mmCIF file of C-alpha atoms and ligand atoms in Angstrom:
data_model
loop_
_atom_site.group_PDB
_atom_site.id
_atom_site.type_symbol
_atom_site.label_atom_id
_atom_site.label_comp_id
_atom_site.label_asym_id
_atom_site.label_seq_id
_atom_site.Cartn_x
_atom_site.Cartn_y
_atom_site.Cartn_z
ATOM 1 C CA MET A 24 -8.744 13.191 -50.122
ATOM 2 C CA ASN A 25 -8.761 12.651 -46.623
ATOM 3 C CA ILE A 26 -9.325 8.856 -45.350
ATOM 4 C CA SER A 27 -11.196 7.880 -42.183
ATOM 5 C CA PRO A 28 -9.124 7.527 -38.952
ATOM 6 C CA HIS A 29 -11.616 4.707 -38.740
ATOM 7 C CA THR A 30 -10.250 3.106 -42.418
ATOM 8 C CA THR A 31 -6.781 3.715 -41.145
ATOM 9 C CA LEU A 32 -7.451 1.889 -37.587
ATOM 10 C CA LEU A 33 -8.917 -0.729 -38.762
ATOM 11 C CA GLN A 34 -6.063 -1.747 -41.495
ATOM 12 C CA TRP A 35 -3.921 -1.517 -38.820
ATOM 13 C CA TYR A 36 -5.402 -3.440 -36.796
ATOM 14 C CA GLU A 37 -5.467 -6.161 -39.061
ATOM 15 C CA ASP A 38 -2.041 -5.935 -39.942
ATOM 16 C CA TYR A 39 -0.594 -5.358 -36.823
ATOM 17 C CA GLY A 40 -2.919 -6.091 -33.813
ATOM 18 C CA ARG A 41 -1.796 -8.116 -31.565
ATOM 19 C CA HIS A 42 -4.976 -11.019 -32.484
ATOM 20 C CA ASP A 43 -2.936 -13.898 -30.482
ATOM 21 C CA LEU A 44 -4.189 -12.661 -27.269
ATOM 22 C CA PRO A 45 -6.067 -15.175 -25.500
ATOM 23 C CA TRP A 46 -8.607 -13.307 -23.827
ATOM 24 C CA ARG A 47 -9.000 -11.988 -27.919
ATOM 25 C CA THR A 48 -9.255 -15.847 -29.069
ATOM 26 C CA ASN A 49 -11.567 -16.762 -26.448
ATOM 27 C CA PRO A 50 -14.713 -15.385 -26.555
ATOM 28 C CA ASP A 51 -16.334 -16.994 -23.335
ATOM 29 C CA PRO A 52 -17.261 -13.864 -21.398
ATOM 30 C CA TYR A 53 -15.946 -15.182 -17.377
ATOM 31 C CA ALA A 54 -12.275 -14.976 -19.398
ATOM 32 C CA ILE A 55 -12.797 -12.042 -20.652
ATOM 33 C CA TYR A 56 -14.157 -10.332 -17.545
ATOM 34 C CA ILE A 57 -11.265 -11.838 -15.294
ATOM 35 C CA SER A 58 -8.763 -10.601 -17.909
ATOM 36 C CA GLU A 59 -9.683 -7.022 -17.804
ATOM 37 C CA ILE A 60 -9.917 -7.371 -13.616
ATOM 38 C CA MET A 61 -6.188 -8.358 -14.248
ATOM 39 C CA LEU A 62 -5.373 -5.624 -17.111
ATOM 40 C CA GLN A 63 -6.510 -2.890 -14.131
ATOM 41 C CA GLN A 64 -3.189 -2.192 -12.622
ATOM 42 C CA THR A 65 -0.730 -5.062 -13.836
ATOM 43 C CA GLN A 66 1.243 -5.095 -17.128
ATOM 44 C CA VAL A 67 -0.252 -7.533 -20.100
ATOM 45 C CA LYS A 68 3.397 -9.447 -20.109
ATOM 46 C CA THR A 69 2.913 -10.301 -16.380
ATOM 47 C CA VAL A 70 -0.664 -11.213 -16.771
ATOM 48 C CA LEU A 71 -0.122 -13.466 -19.315
ATOM 49 C CA GLU A 72 3.020 -15.252 -18.512
ATOM 50 C CA ARG A 73 2.229 -15.870 -14.568
ATOM 51 C CA PHE A 74 -1.257 -15.791 -14.083
ATOM 52 C CA TYR A 75 -3.937 -15.781 -16.390
ATOM 53 C CA PHE A 76 -3.670 -19.412 -17.428
ATOM 54 C CA PRO A 77 -3.479 -20.669 -13.456
ATOM 55 C CA PHE A 78 -6.541 -18.457 -12.461
ATOM 56 C CA LEU A 79 -8.959 -19.847 -15.323
ATOM 57 C CA GLU A 80 -7.621 -23.496 -14.836
ATOM 58 C CA ARG A 81 -8.244 -23.188 -11.071
ATOM 59 C CA PHE A 82 -11.198 -21.068 -11.405
ATOM 60 C CA PRO A 83 -12.844 -22.614 -14.879
ATOM 61 C CA THR A 84 -16.451 -21.036 -14.192
ATOM 62 C CA LEU A 85 -17.904 -18.123 -12.528
ATOM 63 C CA ASN A 86 -19.812 -20.496 -10.182
ATOM 64 C CA ASP A 87 -16.711 -22.325 -9.698
ATOM 65 C CA LEU A 88 -15.071 -18.925 -7.981
ATOM 66 C CA ALA A 89 -18.493 -18.179 -6.401
ATOM 67 C CA GLU A 90 -17.980 -21.184 -4.576
ATOM 68 C CA ALA A 91 -14.498 -20.973 -4.174
ATOM 69 C CA ASP A 92 -13.163 -19.564 -0.519
ATOM 70 C CA LEU A 93 -11.582 -16.201 -0.567
ATOM 71 C CA ASP A 94 -8.221 -17.973 0.944
ATOM 72 C CA ASP A 95 -8.181 -19.529 -2.307
ATOM 73 C CA VAL A 96 -8.473 -16.900 -4.442
ATOM 74 C CA LEU A 97 -6.251 -14.772 -3.050
ATOM 75 C CA LYS A 98 -3.656 -16.926 -3.115
ATOM 76 C CA MET A 99 -4.062 -17.188 -6.725
ATOM 77 C CA TRP A 100 -3.711 -13.878 -7.217
ATOM 78 C CA GLU A 101 -0.687 -13.602 -4.506
ATOM 79 C CA GLY A 102 2.356 -11.693 -6.738
ATOM 80 C CA LEU A 103 -0.528 -9.902 -8.786
ATOM 81 C CA GLY A 104 -1.023 -7.291 -6.271
ATOM 82 C CA TYR A 105 -3.925 -4.568 -5.718
ATOM 83 C CA TYR A 106 -5.816 -7.439 -3.993
ATOM 84 C CA THR A 107 -9.029 -5.611 -3.823
ATOM 85 C CA ARG A 108 -9.212 -6.818 -7.249
ATOM 86 C CA ALA A 109 -9.051 -10.261 -6.176
ATOM 87 C CA ARG A 110 -12.002 -9.879 -2.879
ATOM 88 C CA ASN A 111 -14.049 -8.043 -5.484
ATOM 89 C CA LEU A 112 -14.463 -10.611 -8.417
ATOM 90 C CA HIS A 113 -14.877 -12.949 -5.470
ATOM 91 C CA THR A 114 -17.787 -11.053 -4.327
ATOM 92 C CA ALA A 115 -19.258 -10.139 -7.950
ATOM 93 C CA ALA A 116 -19.209 -13.852 -8.441
ATOM 94 C CA ARG A 117 -21.380 -14.538 -5.709
ATOM 95 C CA GLN A 118 -23.791 -12.081 -6.839
ATOM 96 C CA CYS A 119 -23.550 -12.953 -10.572
ATOM 97 C CA ASN A 120 -25.966 -16.340 -9.580
ATOM 98 C CA GLY A 121 -23.326 -17.869 -12.399
ATOM 99 C CA LYS A 122 -24.420 -15.709 -15.401
ATOM 100 C CA LEU A 123 -22.095 -12.551 -15.832
ATOM 101 C CA PRO A 124 -24.535 -9.411 -16.655
ATOM 102 C CA ASP A 125 -24.366 -8.782 -21.005
ATOM 103 C CA ASN A 126 -24.742 -5.577 -21.174
ATOM 104 C CA ALA A 127 -22.418 -2.219 -19.431
ATOM 105 C CA GLN A 128 -25.366 -0.747 -17.612
ATOM 106 C CA ASP A 129 -25.891 -4.170 -15.377
ATOM 107 C CA LEU A 130 -22.403 -5.085 -15.109
ATOM 108 C CA LEU A 131 -21.515 -1.305 -13.537
ATOM 109 C CA LYS A 132 -23.723 -2.474 -10.284
ATOM 110 C CA LEU A 133 -20.732 -5.316 -10.035
ATOM 111 C CA PRO A 134 -17.806 -4.562 -7.278
ATOM 112 C CA GLY A 135 -14.581 -3.631 -8.966
ATOM 113 C CA ILE A 136 -15.595 -2.526 -11.834
ATOM 114 C CA GLY A 137 -15.616 0.753 -13.319
ATOM 115 C CA GLN A 138 -16.912 2.500 -16.525
ATOM 116 C CA SER A 139 -13.891 1.856 -18.891
ATOM 117 C CA THR A 140 -13.897 -2.033 -17.283
ATOM 118 C CA ALA A 141 -18.089 -2.257 -17.952
ATOM 119 C CA HIS A 142 -17.165 -0.547 -21.461
ATOM 120 C CA ALA A 143 -14.391 -2.796 -22.261
ATOM 121 C CA ILE A 144 -16.106 -6.411 -20.963
ATOM 122 C CA ALA A 145 -19.170 -5.906 -22.892
ATOM 123 C CA ALA A 146 -17.281 -4.294 -26.318
ATOM 124 C CA PHE A 147 -15.415 -7.622 -26.121
ATOM 125 C CA ALA A 148 -17.690 -10.223 -25.025
ATOM 126 C CA TYR A 149 -21.239 -8.831 -26.179
ATOM 127 C CA CYS A 150 -19.917 -6.105 -29.094
ATOM 128 C CA GLU A 151 -21.947 -3.465 -27.546
ATOM 129 C CA PRO A 152 -20.841 -0.536 -29.178
ATOM 130 C CA LEU A 153 -18.898 1.460 -25.781
ATOM 131 C CA PRO A 154 -15.322 2.848 -26.299
ATOM 132 C CA ILE A 155 -13.375 2.121 -23.426
ATOM 133 C CA MET A 156 -10.766 4.638 -21.650
ATOM 134 C CA ASP A 157 -8.201 2.932 -20.152
ATOM 135 C CA ALA A 158 -4.184 4.520 -19.182
ATOM 136 C CA ASN A 159 -3.342 4.016 -22.989
ATOM 137 C CA VAL A 160 -5.881 5.338 -24.412
ATOM 138 C CA LYS A 161 -6.171 8.701 -22.523
ATOM 139 C CA ARG A 162 -2.920 9.424 -23.523
ATOM 140 C CA ILE A 163 -3.721 8.651 -27.420
ATOM 141 C CA LEU A 164 -7.213 10.968 -27.098
ATOM 142 C CA HIS A 165 -5.002 13.214 -24.879
ATOM 143 C CA ARG A 166 -2.819 14.046 -27.828
ATOM 144 C CA TYR A 167 -4.653 13.133 -31.012
ATOM 145 C CA TYR A 168 -7.282 15.863 -29.813
ATOM 146 C CA ALA A 169 -4.381 18.082 -28.189
ATOM 147 C CA LEU A 170 -6.059 18.432 -24.934
ATOM 148 C CA THR A 171 -3.508 19.771 -21.963
ATOM 149 C CA GLU A 172 -6.086 19.463 -19.331
ATOM 150 C CA ARG A 173 -6.542 16.348 -17.231
ATOM 151 C CA ASN A 174 -10.272 15.830 -17.294
ATOM 152 C CA ASP A 175 -12.204 12.291 -17.390
ATOM 153 C CA LYS A 176 -15.597 13.785 -17.910
ATOM 154 C CA LYS A 177 -14.426 15.775 -20.879
ATOM 155 C CA LEU A 178 -12.138 12.706 -22.171
ATOM 156 C CA TRP A 179 -15.007 10.134 -22.464
ATOM 157 C CA GLU A 180 -16.404 13.259 -25.113
ATOM 158 C CA TYR A 181 -13.807 12.672 -27.278
ATOM 159 C CA ALA A 182 -13.611 9.046 -26.706
ATOM 160 C CA TYR A 183 -16.661 8.466 -28.361
ATOM 161 C CA LYS A 184 -16.422 11.316 -30.464
ATOM 162 C CA LEU A 185 -13.249 9.092 -31.769
ATOM 163 C CA PHE A 186 -14.627 5.889 -31.398
ATOM 164 C CA ASP A 187 -15.713 3.628 -34.306
ATOM 165 C CA ALA A 188 -19.548 2.310 -33.257
ATOM 166 C CA ALA A 189 -19.606 -0.170 -36.253
ATOM 167 C CA HIS A 190 -16.830 -1.942 -35.053
ATOM 168 C CA PRO A 191 -16.629 -2.166 -31.397
ATOM 169 C CA PHE A 192 -13.657 -5.017 -30.728
ATOM 170 C CA GLU A 193 -11.889 -3.893 -33.183
ATOM 171 C CA TYR A 194 -11.282 -0.087 -32.631
ATOM 172 C CA ASN A 195 -11.151 -0.571 -28.800
ATOM 173 C CA GLN A 196 -8.535 -3.545 -29.517
ATOM 174 C CA ALA A 197 -6.628 -1.263 -31.610
ATOM 175 C CA MET A 198 -6.687 1.872 -29.474
ATOM 176 C CA MET A 199 -5.204 -0.467 -26.418
ATOM 177 C CA ASP A 200 -2.760 -1.965 -28.904
ATOM 178 C CA ILE A 201 -1.668 1.703 -30.570
ATOM 179 C CA GLY A 202 -1.227 2.954 -26.678
ATOM 180 C CA ALA A 203 0.966 -0.198 -25.960
ATOM 181 C CA THR A 204 2.947 -0.430 -29.036
ATOM 182 C CA ILE A 205 3.181 3.135 -30.627
ATOM 183 C CA CYS A 206 1.714 5.936 -28.697
ATOM 184 C CA LEU A 207 4.318 5.171 -25.970
ATOM 185 C CA ALA A 208 4.359 7.411 -23.000
ATOM 186 C CA LYS A 209 8.241 8.863 -23.167
ATOM 187 C CA LYS A 210 8.740 8.157 -26.884
ATOM 188 C CA PRO A 211 5.689 8.522 -29.537
ATOM 189 C CA LEU A 212 6.520 6.192 -32.441
ATOM 190 C CA CYS A 213 4.028 9.230 -34.854
ATOM 191 C CA GLY A 214 5.640 7.911 -38.180
ATOM 192 C CA PHE A 215 3.563 4.371 -37.585
ATOM 193 C CA CYS A 216 0.627 5.261 -36.068
ATOM 194 C CA PRO A 217 -2.367 4.686 -38.239
ATOM 195 C CA LEU A 218 -4.090 8.409 -36.398
ATOM 196 C CA GLU A 219 -0.961 10.210 -37.330
ATOM 197 C CA THR A 220 -2.877 12.073 -40.194
ATOM 198 C CA ASN A 221 -5.247 13.774 -38.202
ATOM 199 C CA CYS A 222 -3.542 14.072 -35.063
ATOM 200 C CA ARG A 223 -3.840 17.671 -33.530
ATOM 201 C CA GLY A 224 -0.291 16.782 -30.486
ATOM 202 C CA LYS A 225 1.937 14.848 -32.974
ATOM 203 C CA THR A 226 4.156 17.825 -33.010
ATOM 204 C CA ALA A 227 4.516 18.083 -29.740
ATOM 205 C CA PRO A 228 3.203 14.415 -28.206
ATOM 206 C CA LEU A 229 4.642 15.159 -25.142
ATOM 207 C CA THR A 230 3.333 18.022 -23.690
ATOM 208 C CA TYR A 231 -0.201 16.422 -23.618
ATOM 209 C CA PRO A 232 -1.728 16.278 -21.047
ATOM 210 C CA ALA A 233 -0.244 18.889 -19.612
ATOM 211 C CA SER A 234 2.626 16.912 -16.748
ATOM 212 C CA LYS A 235 1.575 16.291 -13.411
ATOM 213 C CA ALA A 236 3.197 17.994 -9.785
ATOM 214 C CA LYS A 237 5.759 14.785 -8.871
ATOM 215 C CA LYS A 238 4.270 13.160 -5.435
ATOM 216 C CA ILE A 239 6.817 12.390 -3.123
ATOM 217 C CA LYS A 240 6.014 8.950 -1.899
ATOM 218 C CA PRO A 241 6.053 8.487 1.911
ATOM 219 C CA VAL A 242 8.053 6.035 3.789
ATOM 220 C CA ARG A 243 6.637 3.982 6.357
ATOM 221 C CA PHE A 244 8.816 3.115 9.234
ATOM 222 C CA ARG A 245 8.030 -0.403 11.120
ATOM 223 C CA ASN A 246 9.244 -3.171 12.725
ATOM 224 C CA ILE A 247 8.147 -6.663 11.917
ATOM 225 C CA ILE A 248 8.376 -9.457 14.380
ATOM 226 C CA VAL A 249 8.437 -12.809 14.169
ATOM 227 C CA TYR A 250 7.016 -14.364 16.791
ATOM 228 C CA GLN A 251 9.073 -18.438 17.008
ATOM 229 C CA LYS A 252 7.279 -21.351 19.009
ATOM 230 C CA GLU A 253 9.510 -24.128 18.279
ATOM 231 C CA ASN A 254 9.174 -24.505 14.480
ATOM 232 C CA ARG A 255 6.140 -22.684 13.998
ATOM 233 C CA TYR A 256 6.100 -18.923 13.485
ATOM 234 C CA ALA A 257 2.972 -16.380 14.434
ATOM 235 C CA LEU A 258 0.853 -14.760 11.435
ATOM 236 C CA ILE A 259 -2.346 -13.405 11.290
ATOM 237 C CA GLN A 260 -4.911 -13.369 8.538
ATOM 238 C CA ARG A 261 -5.165 -9.279 7.763
ATOM 239 C CA ARG A 262 -8.614 -7.486 8.652
ATOM 240 C CA THR A 263 -7.806 -4.431 7.570
ATOM 241 C CA ARG A 264 -8.944 -2.458 4.471
ATOM 242 C CA PHE A 265 -5.264 -2.519 2.938
ATOM 243 C CA LEU A 266 -4.127 -6.373 2.221
ATOM 244 C CA SER A 267 -7.140 -7.578 3.924
ATOM 245 C CA GLY A 268 -7.612 -10.917 3.793
ATOM 246 C CA LEU A 269 -3.690 -11.736 3.396
ATOM 247 C CA TRP A 270 -1.687 -13.234 6.392
ATOM 248 C CA GLY A 271 1.143 -11.664 7.863
ATOM 249 C CA PHE A 272 3.508 -10.969 10.696
ATOM 250 C CA TYR A 273 3.483 -9.297 13.660
ATOM 251 C CA GLU A 274 3.852 -5.488 12.331
ATOM 252 C CA THR A 275 4.485 -2.205 14.711
ATOM 253 C CA GLN A 276 5.603 1.380 15.012
ATOM 254 C CA GLU A 277 7.271 0.915 18.328
ATOM 255 C CA LYS A 278 9.618 -1.363 18.840
ATOM 256 C CA PRO A 279 8.549 -3.592 21.952
ATOM 257 C CA ASP A 280 10.457 -3.682 24.569
ATOM 258 C CA THR A 281 11.072 -7.861 24.921
ATOM 259 C CA PRO A 282 14.563 -9.495 23.619
ATOM 260 C CA MET A 283 14.562 -9.838 20.219
ATOM 261 C CA LYS A 284 17.268 -11.073 17.557
ATOM 262 C CA PRO A 285 17.796 -8.725 14.380
ATOM 263 C CA ILE A 286 17.379 -11.278 11.605
ATOM 264 C CA GLY A 287 17.395 -8.326 8.700
ATOM 265 C CA GLU A 288 15.263 -5.459 6.519
ATOM 266 C CA ILE A 289 13.031 -5.272 4.159
ATOM 267 C CA THR A 290 11.491 -2.911 1.998
ATOM 268 C CA GLN A 291 8.338 -2.717 -0.395
ATOM 269 C CA ASN A 292 7.350 -0.207 -2.964
ATOM 270 C CA TYR A 293 2.928 0.241 -2.968
ATOM 271 C CA SER A 294 1.107 2.326 -4.958
ATOM 272 C CA HIS A 295 1.010 4.972 -2.161
ATOM 273 C CA PHE A 296 3.442 4.489 0.293
ATOM 274 C CA THR A 297 7.440 2.630 0.615
ATOM 275 C CA LEU A 298 7.570 0.598 3.501
ATOM 276 C CA GLN A 299 11.070 0.374 5.025
ATOM 277 C CA ALA A 300 10.611 -2.693 8.385
ATOM 278 C CA HIS A 301 14.173 -4.090 10.777
ATOM 279 C CA VAL A 302 12.572 -7.744 11.639
ATOM 280 C CA TYR A 303 13.408 -9.554 14.341
ATOM 281 C CA LEU A 304 12.882 -12.626 16.141
ATOM 282 C CA CYS A 305 11.414 -13.272 18.991
ATOM 283 C CA MET A 306 10.754 -16.486 21.418
ATOM 284 C CA GLU A 307 8.796 -15.172 23.592
ATOM 285 C CA SER A 308 5.327 -17.544 24.496
ATOM 286 C CA PHE A 309 3.767 -14.085 24.895
ATOM 287 C CA LEU A 310 1.617 -13.830 21.295
ATOM 288 C CA PRO A 311 -0.770 -10.862 20.323
ATOM 289 C CA GLU A 312 -4.683 -11.644 20.370
ATOM 290 C CA GLY A 313 -5.788 -13.340 16.938
ATOM 291 C CA TYR A 314 -2.365 -14.910 15.766
ATOM 292 C CA GLU A 315 -2.374 -18.599 14.696
ATOM 293 C CA TRP A 316 1.516 -20.614 14.889
ATOM 294 C CA PHE A 317 2.587 -21.954 11.191
ATOM 295 C CA SER A 318 5.447 -24.087 10.091
ATOM 296 C CA VAL A 319 7.167 -22.806 7.034
ATOM 297 C CA GLU A 320 5.218 -25.570 4.928
ATOM 298 C CA GLU A 321 2.235 -24.293 6.328
ATOM 299 C CA ILE A 322 2.965 -21.001 5.423
ATOM 300 C CA ALA A 323 3.951 -22.028 1.967
ATOM 301 C CA GLN A 324 0.001 -22.478 1.266
ATOM 302 C CA LEU A 325 -1.299 -19.289 3.032
ATOM 303 C CA SER A 326 -1.213 -16.234 1.032
ATOM 304 C CA LEU A 327 1.015 -13.595 1.847
ATOM 305 C CA SER A 328 2.047 -9.883 0.538
ATOM 306 C CA ARG A 329 5.405 -9.246 -1.279
ATOM 307 C CA ALA A 330 6.728 -7.814 2.066
ATOM 308 C CA ASP A 331 5.853 -11.013 4.237
ATOM 309 C CA HIS A 332 7.180 -12.777 1.661
ATOM 310 C CA LYS A 333 10.307 -11.442 1.726
ATOM 311 C CA VAL A 334 10.451 -11.618 5.713
ATOM 312 C CA VAL A 335 9.817 -15.525 5.146
ATOM 313 C CA SER A 336 12.664 -15.422 2.884
ATOM 314 C CA LEU A 337 14.431 -14.473 6.135
ATOM 315 C CA LEU A 338 13.706 -17.256 8.498
HETATM 316 S S1 SF4 B 12 -0.110 10.402 -34.297
HETATM 317 FE FE1 SF4 B 12 1.820 10.400 -32.696
HETATM 318 S S2 SF4 B 12 0.528 11.827 -30.770
HETATM 319 FE FE2 SF4 B 12 -0.288 11.153 -32.279
HETATM 320 S S3 SF4 B 12 -2.057 9.608 -31.457
HETATM 321 FE FE3 SF4 B 12 -0.495 8.964 -33.371
HETATM 322 S S4 SF4 B 12 1.915 8.206 -32.266
HETATM 323 FE FE4 SF4 B 12 0.213 9.668 -30.501
#
C-alpha cells in the first residue's frame, strides 16, 4: 500500500520539524510578516540571532512601525542587506492603518509582498489553504517531479498539486524544513526524506533543475573620498535606488584632482556586482552639494551600508 505523501510529511514534521522557531510559536500576524520579509534573502540563523527580536522590540506593532522614521527602520535593518525590504515594510505599515490584511489577495497589494510571501503570511497567520514556494520548496518540487525546466508558472501548478490543503501550516513549514535540512542543494539526504517513496528525481536529484549558466559578477572600481573638517566627516543620505536612505561617503569613478591621502582599500560583494574601492582622506574645505558633517560618534547613529562601515573602520 502506498502511503500518501501528506501522511508521511505530517508525521515527519511532528517528529523533526523546527517547532521552536519564534515565528512559529508567536501567532501574531505582524511578527509572522516581519519574519517572512527578513527571511526572503537571509538565512534563518542570521535572522534569529541578530535581527528578529531586536526589530520587534524596537517596533512591537504595525502602528509602531508606521509611526517610526524611515531612518530608524533602516538603522534596525543595518547588516541585514537588501534594504528595499525595510523601505517596503515601512511603506506597507503606513498603508495598513494598523491592521495587516488577513488574506493573501490583499497582502499581495502591499509593497514587497510577492505571491510566495503573501501565501506564507496567509497560511501561517490565518491558516489560509495556500502553498508557498521559496527557494527551498522550488528545489524540492523540481526534484520530486523530476523537472529540468525552470518555469515558475508551471512550478506553481506542481506546488498546488502536492499541497495538503487540510494542513496548510504544517505542510508549508514541513516543506521549508525539508528543504533546509534534507533536500539540500549539494547533498540531498534522500534516505531521511519523508517524500522519498514517490520522489521521481531521487536517483539523480542534482540534475533537477538543469544548472544555470554561471554568470560572472562584474566588478565596479570606485574611489571613496572621505572629506574631513577638524574631527568631522562628510556624508550624504543616498537618494539613488540602490541603498536608498542609507548614509554614505563621497564615491566617484574618477579620482578628483585634489591633494588626498590614501588610507586603504575596501571590497564589498553585492548580489549583482562587487565593489572595489580605494579610500582617500581629503582635508579640502570643498564639499559636494548635499553632504553634511558628522563626528565618529554621530556616524555610529546613522544607518550605513557594509561598505561604508568598512570605510569608517579605516578612519
Ligand atoms: S527524496 Fe531526495 S531528492 Fe526527493 S525530495 Fe527527498 S531529499 Fe529531495
